[in-house]
Short mmCIF file of C-alpha atoms in Angstrom, two decimals:
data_model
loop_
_atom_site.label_atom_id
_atom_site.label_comp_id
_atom_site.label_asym_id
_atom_site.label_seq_id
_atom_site.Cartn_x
_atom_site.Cartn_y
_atom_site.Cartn_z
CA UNK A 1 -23.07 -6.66 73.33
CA UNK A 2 -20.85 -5.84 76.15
CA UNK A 3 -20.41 -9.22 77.14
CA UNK A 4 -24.03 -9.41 77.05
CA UNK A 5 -26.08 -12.20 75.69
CA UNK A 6 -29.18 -11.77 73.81
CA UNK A 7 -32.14 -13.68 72.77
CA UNK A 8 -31.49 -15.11 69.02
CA UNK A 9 -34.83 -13.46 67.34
CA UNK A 10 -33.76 -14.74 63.58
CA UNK A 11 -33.35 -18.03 61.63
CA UNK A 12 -30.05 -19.74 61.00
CA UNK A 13 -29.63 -21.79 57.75
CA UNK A 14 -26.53 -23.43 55.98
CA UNK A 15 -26.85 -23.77 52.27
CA UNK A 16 -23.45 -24.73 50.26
CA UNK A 17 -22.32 -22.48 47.50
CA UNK A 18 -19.52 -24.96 46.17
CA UNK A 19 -17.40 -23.06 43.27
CA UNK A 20 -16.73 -26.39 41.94
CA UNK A 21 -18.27 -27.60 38.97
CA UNK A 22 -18.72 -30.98 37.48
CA UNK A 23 -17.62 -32.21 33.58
CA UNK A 24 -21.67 -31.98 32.74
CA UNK A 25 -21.87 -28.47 33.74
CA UNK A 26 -18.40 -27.10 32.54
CA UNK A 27 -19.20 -28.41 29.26
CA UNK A 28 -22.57 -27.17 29.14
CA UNK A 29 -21.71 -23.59 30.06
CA UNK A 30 -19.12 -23.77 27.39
CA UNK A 31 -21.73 -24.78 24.74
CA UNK A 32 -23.64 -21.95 25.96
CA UNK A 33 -21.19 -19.42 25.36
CA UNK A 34 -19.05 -20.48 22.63
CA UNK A 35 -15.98 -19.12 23.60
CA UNK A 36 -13.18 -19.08 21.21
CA UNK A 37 -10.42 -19.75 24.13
CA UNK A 38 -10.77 -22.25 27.24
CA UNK A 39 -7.97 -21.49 29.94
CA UNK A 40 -8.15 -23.73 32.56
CA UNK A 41 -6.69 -22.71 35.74
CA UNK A 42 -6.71 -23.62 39.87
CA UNK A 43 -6.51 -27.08 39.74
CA UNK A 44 -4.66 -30.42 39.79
CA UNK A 45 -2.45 -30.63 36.54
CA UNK A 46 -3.11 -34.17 36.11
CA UNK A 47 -6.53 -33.64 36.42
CA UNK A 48 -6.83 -30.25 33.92
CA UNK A 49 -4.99 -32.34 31.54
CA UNK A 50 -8.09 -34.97 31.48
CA UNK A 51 -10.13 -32.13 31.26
CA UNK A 52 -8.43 -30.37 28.62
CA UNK A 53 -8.47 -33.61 26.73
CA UNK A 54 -12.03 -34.36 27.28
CA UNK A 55 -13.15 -30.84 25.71
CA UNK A 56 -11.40 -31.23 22.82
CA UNK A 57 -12.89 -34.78 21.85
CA UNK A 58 -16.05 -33.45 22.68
CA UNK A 59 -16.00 -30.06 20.83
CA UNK A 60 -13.66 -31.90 17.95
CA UNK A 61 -16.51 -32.49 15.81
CA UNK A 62 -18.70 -29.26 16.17
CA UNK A 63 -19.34 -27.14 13.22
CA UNK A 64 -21.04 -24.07 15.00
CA UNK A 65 -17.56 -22.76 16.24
CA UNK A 66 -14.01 -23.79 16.99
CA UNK A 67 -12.71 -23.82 20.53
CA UNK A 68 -8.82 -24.10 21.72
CA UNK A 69 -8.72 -25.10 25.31
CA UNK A 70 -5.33 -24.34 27.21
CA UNK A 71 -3.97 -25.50 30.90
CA UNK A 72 -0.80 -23.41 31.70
CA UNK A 73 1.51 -23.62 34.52
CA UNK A 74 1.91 -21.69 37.14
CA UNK A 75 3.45 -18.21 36.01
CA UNK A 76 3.62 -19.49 31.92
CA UNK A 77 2.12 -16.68 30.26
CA UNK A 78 -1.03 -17.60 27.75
CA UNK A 79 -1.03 -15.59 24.34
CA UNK A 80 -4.18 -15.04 22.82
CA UNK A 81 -5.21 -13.72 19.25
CA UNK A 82 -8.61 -12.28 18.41
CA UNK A 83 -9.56 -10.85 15.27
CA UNK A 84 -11.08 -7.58 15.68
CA UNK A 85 -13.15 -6.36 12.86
CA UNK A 86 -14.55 -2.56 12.79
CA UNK A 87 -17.18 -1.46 10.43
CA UNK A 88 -16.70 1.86 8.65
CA UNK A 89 -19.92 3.30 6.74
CA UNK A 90 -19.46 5.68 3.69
CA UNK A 91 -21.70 8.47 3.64
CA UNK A 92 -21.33 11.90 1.59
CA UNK A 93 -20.19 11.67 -2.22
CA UNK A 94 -18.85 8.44 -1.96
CA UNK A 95 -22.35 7.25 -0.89
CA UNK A 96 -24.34 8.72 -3.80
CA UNK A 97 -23.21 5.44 -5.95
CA UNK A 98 -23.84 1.81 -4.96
CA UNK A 99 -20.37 0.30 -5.08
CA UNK A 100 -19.79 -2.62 -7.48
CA UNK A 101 -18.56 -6.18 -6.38
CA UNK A 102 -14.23 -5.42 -6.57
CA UNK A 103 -14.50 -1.63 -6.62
CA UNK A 104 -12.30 0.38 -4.30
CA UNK A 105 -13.45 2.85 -1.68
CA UNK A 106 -10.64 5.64 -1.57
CA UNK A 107 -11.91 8.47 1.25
CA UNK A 108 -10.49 9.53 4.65
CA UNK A 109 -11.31 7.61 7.61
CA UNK A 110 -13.13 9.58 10.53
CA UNK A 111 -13.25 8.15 13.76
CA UNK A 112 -16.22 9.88 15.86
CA UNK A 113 -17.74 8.33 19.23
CA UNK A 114 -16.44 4.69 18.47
CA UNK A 115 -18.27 4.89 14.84
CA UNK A 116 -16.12 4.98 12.28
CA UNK A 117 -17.09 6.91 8.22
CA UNK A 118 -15.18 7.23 4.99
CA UNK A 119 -16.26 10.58 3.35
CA UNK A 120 -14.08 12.94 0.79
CA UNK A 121 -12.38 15.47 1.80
CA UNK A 122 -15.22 17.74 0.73
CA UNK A 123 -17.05 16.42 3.11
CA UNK A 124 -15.19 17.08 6.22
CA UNK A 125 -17.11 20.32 6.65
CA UNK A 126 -20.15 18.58 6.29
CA UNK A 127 -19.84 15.88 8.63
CA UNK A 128 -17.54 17.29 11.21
CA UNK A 129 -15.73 20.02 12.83
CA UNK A 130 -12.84 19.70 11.04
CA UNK A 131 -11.75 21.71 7.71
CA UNK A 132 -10.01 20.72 4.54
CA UNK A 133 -6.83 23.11 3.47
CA UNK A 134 -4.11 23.46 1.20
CA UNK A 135 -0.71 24.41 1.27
CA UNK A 136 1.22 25.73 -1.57
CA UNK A 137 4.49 25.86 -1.30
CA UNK A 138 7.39 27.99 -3.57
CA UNK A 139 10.63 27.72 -4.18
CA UNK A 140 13.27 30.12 -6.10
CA UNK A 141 16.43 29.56 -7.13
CA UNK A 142 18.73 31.16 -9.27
CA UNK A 143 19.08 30.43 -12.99
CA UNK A 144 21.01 32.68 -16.09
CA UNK A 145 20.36 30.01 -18.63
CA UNK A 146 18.46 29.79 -21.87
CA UNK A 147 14.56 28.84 -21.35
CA UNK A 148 14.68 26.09 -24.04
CA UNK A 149 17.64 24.80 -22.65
CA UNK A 150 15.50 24.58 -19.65
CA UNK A 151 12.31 23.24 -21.80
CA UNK A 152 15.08 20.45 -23.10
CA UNK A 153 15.85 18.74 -19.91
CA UNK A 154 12.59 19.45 -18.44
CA UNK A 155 11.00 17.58 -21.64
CA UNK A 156 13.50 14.42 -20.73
CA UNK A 157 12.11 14.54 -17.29
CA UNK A 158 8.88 14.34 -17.66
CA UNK A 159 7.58 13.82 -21.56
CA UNK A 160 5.06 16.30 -22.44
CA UNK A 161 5.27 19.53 -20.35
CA UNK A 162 3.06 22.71 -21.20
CA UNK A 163 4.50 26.10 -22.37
CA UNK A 164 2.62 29.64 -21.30
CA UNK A 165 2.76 32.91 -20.42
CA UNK A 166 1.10 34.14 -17.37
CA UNK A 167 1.27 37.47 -16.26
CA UNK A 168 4.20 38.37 -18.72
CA UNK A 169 6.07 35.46 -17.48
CA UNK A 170 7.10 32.61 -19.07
CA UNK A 171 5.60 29.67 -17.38
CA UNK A 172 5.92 26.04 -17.47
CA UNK A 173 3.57 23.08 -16.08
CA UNK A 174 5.54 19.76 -15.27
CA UNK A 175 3.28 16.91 -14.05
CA UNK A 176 0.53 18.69 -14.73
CA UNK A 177 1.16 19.73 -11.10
CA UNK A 178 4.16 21.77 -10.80
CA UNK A 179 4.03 25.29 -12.23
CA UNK A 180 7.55 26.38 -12.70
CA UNK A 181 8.14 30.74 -13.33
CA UNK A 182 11.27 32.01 -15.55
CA UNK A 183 12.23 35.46 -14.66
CA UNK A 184 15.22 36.97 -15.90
CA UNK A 185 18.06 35.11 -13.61
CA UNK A 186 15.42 33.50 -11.52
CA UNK A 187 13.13 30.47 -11.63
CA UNK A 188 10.37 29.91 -9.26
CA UNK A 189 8.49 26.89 -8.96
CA UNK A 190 5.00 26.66 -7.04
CA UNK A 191 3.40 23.88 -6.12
CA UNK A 192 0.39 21.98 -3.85
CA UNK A 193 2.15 20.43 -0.98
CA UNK A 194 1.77 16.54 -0.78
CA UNK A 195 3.61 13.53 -0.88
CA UNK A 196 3.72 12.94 -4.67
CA UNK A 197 4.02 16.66 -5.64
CA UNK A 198 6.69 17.13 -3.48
CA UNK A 199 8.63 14.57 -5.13
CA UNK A 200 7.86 15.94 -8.48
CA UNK A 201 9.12 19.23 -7.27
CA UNK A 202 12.69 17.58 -5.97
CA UNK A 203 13.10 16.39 -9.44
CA UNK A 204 12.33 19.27 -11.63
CA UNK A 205 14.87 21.86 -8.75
CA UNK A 206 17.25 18.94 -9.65
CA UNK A 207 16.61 19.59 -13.06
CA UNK A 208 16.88 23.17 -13.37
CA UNK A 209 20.12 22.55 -11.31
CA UNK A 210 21.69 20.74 -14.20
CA UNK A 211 20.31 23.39 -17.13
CA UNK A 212 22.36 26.03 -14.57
CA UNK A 213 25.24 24.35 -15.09
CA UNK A 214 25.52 23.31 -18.86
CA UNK A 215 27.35 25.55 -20.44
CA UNK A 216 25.55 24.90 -23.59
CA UNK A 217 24.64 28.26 -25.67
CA UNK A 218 21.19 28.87 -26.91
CA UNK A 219 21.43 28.13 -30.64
CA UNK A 220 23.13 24.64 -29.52
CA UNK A 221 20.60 23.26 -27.57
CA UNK A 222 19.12 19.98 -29.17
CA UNK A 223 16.07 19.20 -29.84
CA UNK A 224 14.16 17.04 -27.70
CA UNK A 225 14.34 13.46 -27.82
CA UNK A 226 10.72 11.75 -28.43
CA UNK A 227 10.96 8.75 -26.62
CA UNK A 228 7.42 6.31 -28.04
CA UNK A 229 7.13 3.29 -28.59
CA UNK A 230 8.98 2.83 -31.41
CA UNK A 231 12.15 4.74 -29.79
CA UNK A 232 11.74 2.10 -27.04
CA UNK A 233 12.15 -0.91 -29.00
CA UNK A 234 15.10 0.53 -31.24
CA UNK A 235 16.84 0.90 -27.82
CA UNK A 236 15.92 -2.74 -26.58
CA UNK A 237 17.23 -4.11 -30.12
CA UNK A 238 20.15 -2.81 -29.63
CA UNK A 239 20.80 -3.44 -26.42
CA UNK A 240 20.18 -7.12 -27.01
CA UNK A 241 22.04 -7.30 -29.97
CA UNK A 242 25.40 -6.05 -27.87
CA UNK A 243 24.54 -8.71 -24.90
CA UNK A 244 23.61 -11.97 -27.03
CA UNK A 245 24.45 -10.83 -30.88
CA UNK A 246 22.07 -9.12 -33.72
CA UNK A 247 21.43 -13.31 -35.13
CA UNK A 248 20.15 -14.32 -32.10
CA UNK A 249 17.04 -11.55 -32.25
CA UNK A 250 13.78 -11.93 -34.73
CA UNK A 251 13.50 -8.13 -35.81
CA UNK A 252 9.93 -9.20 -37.01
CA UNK A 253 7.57 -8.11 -33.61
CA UNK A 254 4.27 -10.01 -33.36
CA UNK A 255 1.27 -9.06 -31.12
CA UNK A 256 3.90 -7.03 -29.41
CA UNK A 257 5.67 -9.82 -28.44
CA UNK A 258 10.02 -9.69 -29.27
CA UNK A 259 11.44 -13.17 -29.86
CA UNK A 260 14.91 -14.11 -29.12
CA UNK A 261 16.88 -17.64 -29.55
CA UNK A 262 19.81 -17.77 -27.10
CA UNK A 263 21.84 -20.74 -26.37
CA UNK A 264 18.49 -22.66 -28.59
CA UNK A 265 16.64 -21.39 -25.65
CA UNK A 266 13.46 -19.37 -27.08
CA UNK A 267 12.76 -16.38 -25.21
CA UNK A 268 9.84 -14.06 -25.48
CA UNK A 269 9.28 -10.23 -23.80
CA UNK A 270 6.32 -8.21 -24.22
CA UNK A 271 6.58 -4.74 -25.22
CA UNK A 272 3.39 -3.71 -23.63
CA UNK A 273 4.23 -4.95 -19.83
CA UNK A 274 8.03 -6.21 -20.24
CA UNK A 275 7.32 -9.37 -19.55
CA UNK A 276 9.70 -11.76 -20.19
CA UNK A 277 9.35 -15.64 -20.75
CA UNK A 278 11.87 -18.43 -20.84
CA UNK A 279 10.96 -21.67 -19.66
CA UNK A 280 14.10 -23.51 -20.26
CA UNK A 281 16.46 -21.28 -18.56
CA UNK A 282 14.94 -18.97 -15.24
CA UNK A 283 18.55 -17.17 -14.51
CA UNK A 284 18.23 -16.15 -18.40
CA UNK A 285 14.87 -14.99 -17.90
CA UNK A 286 15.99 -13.07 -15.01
CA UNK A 287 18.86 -11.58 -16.33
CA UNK A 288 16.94 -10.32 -19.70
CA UNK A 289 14.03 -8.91 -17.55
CA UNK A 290 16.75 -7.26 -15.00
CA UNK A 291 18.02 -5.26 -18.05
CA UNK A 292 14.70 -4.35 -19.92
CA UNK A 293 13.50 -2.91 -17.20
CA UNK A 294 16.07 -1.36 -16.49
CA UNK A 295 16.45 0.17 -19.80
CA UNK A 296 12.69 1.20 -19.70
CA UNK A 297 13.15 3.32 -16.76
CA UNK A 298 16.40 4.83 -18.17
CA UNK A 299 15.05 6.35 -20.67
CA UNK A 300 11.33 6.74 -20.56
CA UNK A 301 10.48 9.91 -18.87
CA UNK A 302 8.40 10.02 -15.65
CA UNK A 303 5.07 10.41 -17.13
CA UNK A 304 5.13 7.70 -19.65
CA UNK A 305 6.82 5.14 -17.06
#
């Protein structure tokens, strides 16, 4: 103090805090905790090699968990992948039934102070802040044809549609979720917004498009094809008969199942999922199921796809 000396009034000891470890303790403390990932860093590379080594005899045989022990060089960059798994717990509606071994859980996922919950969207008011809306959306466009000319291509579209009046307007219900309006040189089609709807709604505006510009009169419009089963199979019959010949088909359908002989190479489809099955020839097989499929989707309407 001040270039002062002064009496030493306390005790001076020297105890060593070495940050170096032996093999015994490092593998110890690793047994302790477990860890997935060993990166060994700050020292010799010879050395951390041996180490590295060592650890992995020694943990090679363990059951309670699996380790992978790394020793990078300077600067080399170490990747490491963990598997993070979060918990979600269904509550509301979805939770009034005890799920069954393979049943699906279809809800919205809330996140809410780092807990997660699946609920319906009926329950969003119930469990949080946040509200469930709608949004309907309409669209009109001009038409100045004939309602069943509309009803025809409408009915190729989509299958069954329903026929109403609502208001004293002639309505129409395609999907089952698109409510299409026919004024007198105007349709309007109304709708609840969402990703499938909204796609249903493209189609039937491209629909009523096409009626708009077929000239066809009203007492000329045909009547609507009924596309079944049975229709189906008429069209795959003779379809195959133009690509491989009416001999090489067996007209006589058993347990839904259409046998062909091509090139004395059997081949079987399935009416009910369009399977086809050919195990002498797989770029027959692929070419037959290419064009029944194909064919299914050309002519079945949406609904019945």
């Amino acid at each position: 103090m001040s270039g002062q000396k002064l009496p030493l009034k306390c005790s001076v000891d020297y105890i060593s805090f070495s940050a170096h470890t032996d093999y015994q303790q490092t593998s110890e403390f690793i047994r302790e905790l477990k860890p997935p990932n060993v990166v060994l860093v700050h020292g010799e590379a010879n050395e951390m090699a041996r180490l590295k080594a060592a650890l992995l005899r020694e943990y090679e045989d363990t059951t309670d968990f699996k380790i992978d022990v790394y020793n990078p060089r300077n600067t080399q960059a170490v990747e490491l992948y963990f598997r993070g798994e979060k918990m979600a717990k269904v509550v509301g509606k979805l939770a009034s039934e005890k799920p069954k071994q393979g049943d699906k859980v279809s809800g919205i996922l809330i996140k809410r102070n780092f807990n997660y919950h699946i609920m319906t969207p009926d329950d969003l008011t119930n469990y949080t802040d946040r509200a469930m809306s709608t949004v309907t959306q309409r669209q009109s466009v001009s038409y100045t044809g004939s309602l069943s000319l509309l009803v025809y291509y409408l009915q190729q579209l989509s299958g069954k549609i329903d026929q109403f009046e609502k208001q004293g307007k002639q309505c129409l219900k395609v999907f089952d979720a698109i409510l299409v309006q026919v004024e007198p040189k105007i349709v309007t089609l109304e709708w609840v917004a969402g990703p499938v709807n909204d796609m249903y709604a493209d189609s039937v505006l491209t629909v009523i498009l096409r009626a708009e510009a077929d000239p066809v009169p009203q007492k000329a419009v045909p009547v609507a094809i009924k596309v079944d089963k049975s229709h189906f199979q008429e069209c795959l019959l003779e379809m195959l008969s133009d690509m491989f010949g009416s001999e090489t088909i067996n007209k006589l359908i058993k347990n839904n199942v259409m046998s062909l002989t091509i090139d004395n190479k059997p081949v079987e489809i399935a009416l009910d999922t369009l399977a086809v099955k050919c195990d002498e020839d797989d770029q027959l097989q692929s070419i037959i199921h290419t064009a029944v499929n194909k064919l299914h989707q050309a002519i079945t309407p949406i609904n019945s796809a």
